[in-house]
Amino acid sequence: MSDTRRPSVPRLVLVPAALGIALFALPVIGLVSRAPWSDLASLITDPAPRSALVLSVVTSLVTTAIALALGVPLALVLARTRLPGRGVVLAVCTLSMVLPPVVAGVALLSALGRRGVIGRLLDDHLGLTIPFTPAAVVIAQLFVAMPFLVVTLESALRSADRAPEEVARTLGARPWRVLATVTLPSVRGALGAGAVLTWARAIGEFGATITFAGNLPGVTRTLPTETYLALQTDPGRAVLLSLLQVGVSLAVLLALRHRWVPALTGRRP
Amino acid sequence: MTLVVRITRDIGPHHLDVDLEVATGERLVIVGPNAAGKTSLLRSIIGLDPAGDGRIALGSEVWHDSATGADTAVEARRVGFVPQHPTLLAHLDALANVAYGPRSRGAGRAESRAIAMNAMETLAVDHLSGRRPDTLSGGEAQRVAIARALAIEPSLLVLDEPTSALDIAARPGMRALISTATAASEAPAVIVTHDAVDALTLGDRIAVLEQGRLTQVGTGRELAAAPRTPYVAELLGINLIRGSLQGLVLSTGAFELTVGAHDIDDGPAIATVRPRSISLHRSRPEGSPRNVWQSRVTSIDRGADRVRVRLTEPVEIVVDLTPAGLSAIGVGEGDEVWASVKASEVTVASG
């Protein structure tokens, strides 16, 4: 591309743009420079952060899988059917994106807590208690993270050309085959981007999780919660835990950037 | 197997009301102005749109019957559909695109590829088999799309404006390919086009759809000999003048035309005049032509070997001249001009 002239921008635009970059870069630099690297060895051997890391990775992956299983059909219904009250449904399904996470946690407690609308029924009839279990961690993550997948995929499906699906049907493909071989491949960029955004939001979830799932070591204490608690007693340790999460997230983004998340890196598939 | 389409359907600005048949191996071309309902008709036949009231059947298979509620799903109709844009599946190579149909209909992987290769060889596009759609030219993609339609051994072929996306130089080759493709299949073929050359070269018969209704159906020769609407006349490059015939004079109210010898009754009639038969003059011509009138040039279209001059008043007429002929007269747009035509060049049919 070196032979094409780049579109120019007014020079003054560079100043706020540089401030924007600084806003994102400085906290990471701060983490790296403040980290008590000498404590790293003791952190690695400590089982508490390790179990928090395992819990975070496992729950966020389970959340992503469930989000795909529920979110893809939901996006299809929202984008492709004449659902009555579609606007209202879409608003309800994406409300949690704009809610403070702690409010999401309170809402989940009111629905699924032991005194909650549904939670009481589950408790009375099935002896099932959701809050303060790993299942609650996953539900909290789903509630706040799945809308990223639904919104990304819904808009991609809505703008996707329908003609290839029609041609596939004339060629003899039944609806499931059209979905699997035409529709989903045509939105694979959005599907990948939506899944990664959902996963990233899930593994970083804190407010809804601590409200709804609590803070039981090894059961519901995820890495963000562990970090928050460390900050109260041992700030150096909190910095190291934070760096660990920066590393995990960065590694995933870099590993996936070409194949699955073209939308995140500006590349076309 | 004969395709029978007898449907009425509301399509917004007007009503689609069509009754037509296409025989085994026959190619029916549907022409018509924009928004006449051509695409709606195709989509109803294919099953992509509801067909409304009436019946669509291919041989003994009833695809749609509003009386019984029968409505065969698109994927069960076995229509080889070539859309206006090739619409290849972007993530599959050309061969996999052609194999998609047989694969969807239950053939194994190897068998589907063999069927696909065979279809591509029939159309001489097998050299494109490994190519991705985004590396194909428009014409190549269109050829692959036609091979894909053939690969399902269609019981009906439907082509929507197969040459409109191609540049003019590529159209003759595409027409030849479509002839090969339709000859390779016993299936009836329905081809929608805007292009008179497509219609005349590809159509065993031509059906004219205007405002949702078939205004004329016949061979190209029949349509050219006796166009029944201004659209048909314009499409085939013929002047058509509707009026009332009395003896040898056709009157439009504003204009009178002396016509050639005929044996039709007085009353409503349609006169046709070839654009080449009309002469233009700077001043009133002397001599024998029975029809001489004064008019004004509204537009001039210059082609390579022919100039088309359009006159509006007192009657809409197009005149074809050679470029040399035009410069000899020396008129331009907006200029006054005299037109003349011999009565023997004006043919008349009852309207």
JSON list of C-alpha atoms in Angstrom, two decimals, chain A residues 116-194:
[
{"chain": "A", "resi": 116, "resn": "GLY", "atom": "CA", "xyz": [-36.25, -14.22, 44.54]},
{"chain": "A", "resi": 117, "resn": "VAL", "atom": "CA", "xyz": [-39.23, -14.68, 42.25]},
{"chain": "A", "resi": 118, "resn": "ILE", "atom": "CA", "xyz": [-37.88, -17.78, 40.53]},
{"chain": "A", "resi": 119, "resn": "GLY", "atom": "CA", "xyz": [-35.21, -18.63, 43.11]},
{"chain": "A", "resi": 120, "resn": "ARG", "atom": "CA", "xyz": [-37.81, -19.32, 45.82]},
{"chain": "A", "resi": 121, "resn": "LEU", "atom": "CA", "xyz": [-39.62, -21.80, 43.56]},
{"chain": "A", "resi": 122, "resn": "LEU", "atom": "CA", "xyz": [-36.34, -23.54, 42.72]},
{"chain": "A", "resi": 123, "resn": "ASP", "atom": "CA", "xyz": [-35.43, -23.66, 46.41]},
{"chain": "A", "resi": 124, "resn": "ASP", "atom": "CA", "xyz": [-38.85, -24.90, 47.62]},
{"chain": "A", "resi": 125, "resn": "HIS", "atom": "CA", "xyz": [-39.53, -27.49, 44.95]},
{"chain": "A", "resi": 126, "resn": "LEU", "atom": "CA", "xyz": [-36.15, -28.65, 43.73]},
{"chain": "A", "resi": 127, "resn": "GLY", "atom": "CA", "xyz": [-33.90, -27.77, 46.65]},
{"chain": "A", "resi": 128, "resn": "LEU", "atom": "CA", "xyz": [-31.80, -25.82, 44.16]},
{"chain": "A", "resi": 129, "resn": "THR", "atom": "CA", "xyz": [-29.90, -22.76, 45.32]},
{"chain": "A", "resi": 130, "resn": "ILE", "atom": "CA", "xyz": [-28.15, -20.70, 42.69]},
{"chain": "A", "resi": 131, "resn": "PRO", "atom": "CA", "xyz": [-26.50, -17.73, 44.46]},
{"chain": "A", "resi": 132, "resn": "PHE", "atom": "CA", "xyz": [-22.98, -18.22, 45.73]},
{"chain": "A", "resi": 133, "resn": "THR", "atom": "CA", "xyz": [-22.23, -21.13, 43.41]},
{"chain": "A", "resi": 134, "resn": "PRO", "atom": "CA", "xyz": [-20.06, -21.29, 40.27]},
{"chain": "A", "resi": 135, "resn": "ALA", "atom": "CA", "xyz": [-23.35, -21.47, 38.33]},
{"chain": "A", "resi": 136, "resn": "ALA", "atom": "CA", "xyz": [-24.16, -18.01, 39.70]},
{"chain": "A", "resi": 137, "resn": "VAL", "atom": "CA", "xyz": [-20.79, -16.77, 38.42]},
{"chain": "A", "resi": 138, "resn": "VAL", "atom": "CA", "xyz": [-21.67, -18.02, 34.94]},
{"chain": "A", "resi": 139, "resn": "ILE", "atom": "CA", "xyz": [-25.20, -16.55, 35.08]},
{"chain": "A", "resi": 140, "resn": "ALA", "atom": "CA", "xyz": [-23.85, -13.17, 36.17]},
{"chain": "A", "resi": 141, "resn": "GLN", "atom": "CA", "xyz": [-21.31, -13.23, 33.35]},
{"chain": "A", "resi": 142, "resn": "LEU", "atom": "CA", "xyz": [-23.96, -14.29, 30.83]},
{"chain": "A", "resi": 143, "resn": "PHE", "atom": "CA", "xyz": [-26.30, -11.54, 31.91]},
{"chain": "A", "resi": 144, "resn": "VAL", "atom": "CA", "xyz": [-23.77, -8.79, 31.31]},
{"chain": "A", "resi": 145, "resn": "ALA", "atom": "CA", "xyz": [-21.70, -10.30, 28.49]},
{"chain": "A", "resi": 146, "resn": "MET", "atom": "CA", "xyz": [-24.09, -12.10, 26.13]},
{"chain": "A", "resi": 147, "resn": "PRO", "atom": "CA", "xyz": [-25.60, -8.86, 24.74]},
{"chain": "A", "resi": 148, "resn": "PHE", "atom": "CA", "xyz": [-22.24, -8.13, 23.07]},
{"chain": "A", "resi": 149, "resn": "LEU", "atom": "CA", "xyz": [-22.64, -11.27, 20.97]},
{"chain": "A", "resi": 150, "resn": "VAL", "atom": "CA", "xyz": [-26.33, -10.68, 20.29]},
{"chain": "A", "resi": 151, "resn": "VAL", "atom": "CA", "xyz": [-25.90, -7.06, 19.22]},
{"chain": "A", "resi": 152, "resn": "THR", "atom": "CA", "xyz": [-22.86, -7.74, 17.03]},
{"chain": "A", "resi": 153, "resn": "LEU", "atom": "CA", "xyz": [-24.44, -10.72, 15.33]},
{"chain": "A", "resi": 154, "resn": "GLU", "atom": "CA", "xyz": [-27.90, -9.21, 14.97]},
{"chain": "A", "resi": 155, "resn": "SER", "atom": "CA", "xyz": [-26.63, -6.18, 13.10]},
{"chain": "A", "resi": 156, "resn": "ALA", "atom": "CA", "xyz": [-24.43, -8.34, 10.86]},
{"chain": "A", "resi": 157, "resn": "LEU", "atom": "CA", "xyz": [-27.34, -10.65, 10.05]},
{"chain": "A", "resi": 158, "resn": "ARG", "atom": "CA", "xyz": [-29.59, -7.69, 9.38]},
{"chain": "A", "resi": 159, "resn": "SER", "atom": "CA", "xyz": [-27.19, -6.17, 6.86]},
{"chain": "A", "resi": 160, "resn": "ALA", "atom": "CA", "xyz": [-26.11, -9.46, 5.27]},
{"chain": "A", "resi": 161, "resn": "ASP", "atom": "CA", "xyz": [-27.17, -10.03, 1.67]},
{"chain": "A", "resi": 162, "resn": "ARG", "atom": "CA", "xyz": [-30.06, -12.50, 1.55]},
{"chain": "A", "resi": 163, "resn": "ALA", "atom": "CA", "xyz": [-29.51, -13.50, -2.07]},
{"chain": "A", "resi": 164, "resn": "PRO", "atom": "CA", "xyz": [-26.95, -16.28, -1.32]},
{"chain": "A", "resi": 165, "resn": "GLU", "atom": "CA", "xyz": [-29.43, -17.91, 1.07]},
{"chain": "A", "resi": 166, "resn": "GLU", "atom": "CA", "xyz": [-32.14, -17.81, -1.58]},
{"chain": "A", "resi": 167, "resn": "VAL", "atom": "CA", "xyz": [-29.86, -19.34, -4.18]},
{"chain": "A", "resi": 168, "resn": "ALA", "atom": "CA", "xyz": [-28.84, -22.07, -1.72]},
{"chain": "A", "resi": 169, "resn": "ARG", "atom": "CA", "xyz": [-32.50, -22.91, -1.19]},
{"chain": "A", "resi": 170, "resn": "THR", "atom": "CA", "xyz": [-33.12, -23.19, -4.94]},
{"chain": "A", "resi": 171, "resn": "LEU", "atom": "CA", "xyz": [-30.15, -25.56, -5.08]},
{"chain": "A", "resi": 172, "resn": "GLY", "atom": "CA", "xyz": [-31.92, -27.86, -2.63]},
{"chain": "A", "resi": 173, "resn": "ALA", "atom": "CA", "xyz": [-30.52, -26.82, 0.75]},
{"chain": "A", "resi": 174, "resn": "ARG", "atom": "CA", "xyz": [-32.94, -27.21, 3.65]},
{"chain": "A", "resi": 175, "resn": "PRO", "atom": "CA", "xyz": [-33.14, -24.47, 6.30]},
{"chain": "A", "resi": 176, "resn": "TRP", "atom": "CA", "xyz": [-30.57, -26.06, 8.64]},
{"chain": "A", "resi": 177, "resn": "ARG", "atom": "CA", "xyz": [-28.09, -26.49, 5.81]},
{"chain": "A", "resi": 178, "resn": "VAL", "atom": "CA", "xyz": [-28.64, -22.91, 4.64]},
{"chain": "A", "resi": 179, "resn": "LEU", "atom": "CA", "xyz": [-27.96, -21.72, 8.17]},
{"chain": "A", "resi": 180, "resn": "ALA", "atom": "CA", "xyz": [-24.81, -23.78, 8.59]},
{"chain": "A", "resi": 181, "resn": "THR", "atom": "CA", "xyz": [-23.31, -23.38, 5.11]},
{"chain": "A", "resi": 182, "resn": "VAL", "atom": "CA", "xyz": [-24.43, -19.93, 4.00]},
{"chain": "A", "resi": 183, "resn": "THR", "atom": "CA", "xyz": [-25.80, -17.72, 6.77]},
{"chain": "A", "resi": 184, "resn": "LEU", "atom": "CA", "xyz": [-23.27, -18.37, 9.53]},
{"chain": "A", "resi": 185, "resn": "PRO", "atom": "CA", "xyz": [-20.22, -18.38, 7.23]},
{"chain": "A", "resi": 186, "resn": "SER", "atom": "CA", "xyz": [-21.37, -15.04, 5.83]},
{"chain": "A", "resi": 187, "resn": "VAL", "atom": "CA", "xyz": [-21.33, -13.49, 9.32]},
{"chain": "A", "resi": 188, "resn": "ARG", "atom": "CA", "xyz": [-18.32, -15.39, 10.68]},
{"chain": "A", "resi": 189, "resn": "GLY", "atom": "CA", "xyz": [-16.42, -12.16, 11.28]},
{"chain": "A", "resi": 190, "resn": "ALA", "atom": "CA", "xyz": [-19.20, -10.79, 13.47]},
{"chain": "A", "resi": 191, "resn": "LEU", "atom": "CA", "xyz": [-19.62, -14.17, 15.14]},
{"chain": "A", "resi": 192, "resn": "GLY", "atom": "CA", "xyz": [-15.93, -14.27, 16.08]},
{"chain": "A", "resi": 193, "resn": "ALA", "atom": "CA", "xyz": [-15.86, -10.65, 17.19]},
{"chain": "A", "resi": 194, "resn": "GLY", "atom": "CA", "xyz": [-19.04, -11.10, 19.22]}
]
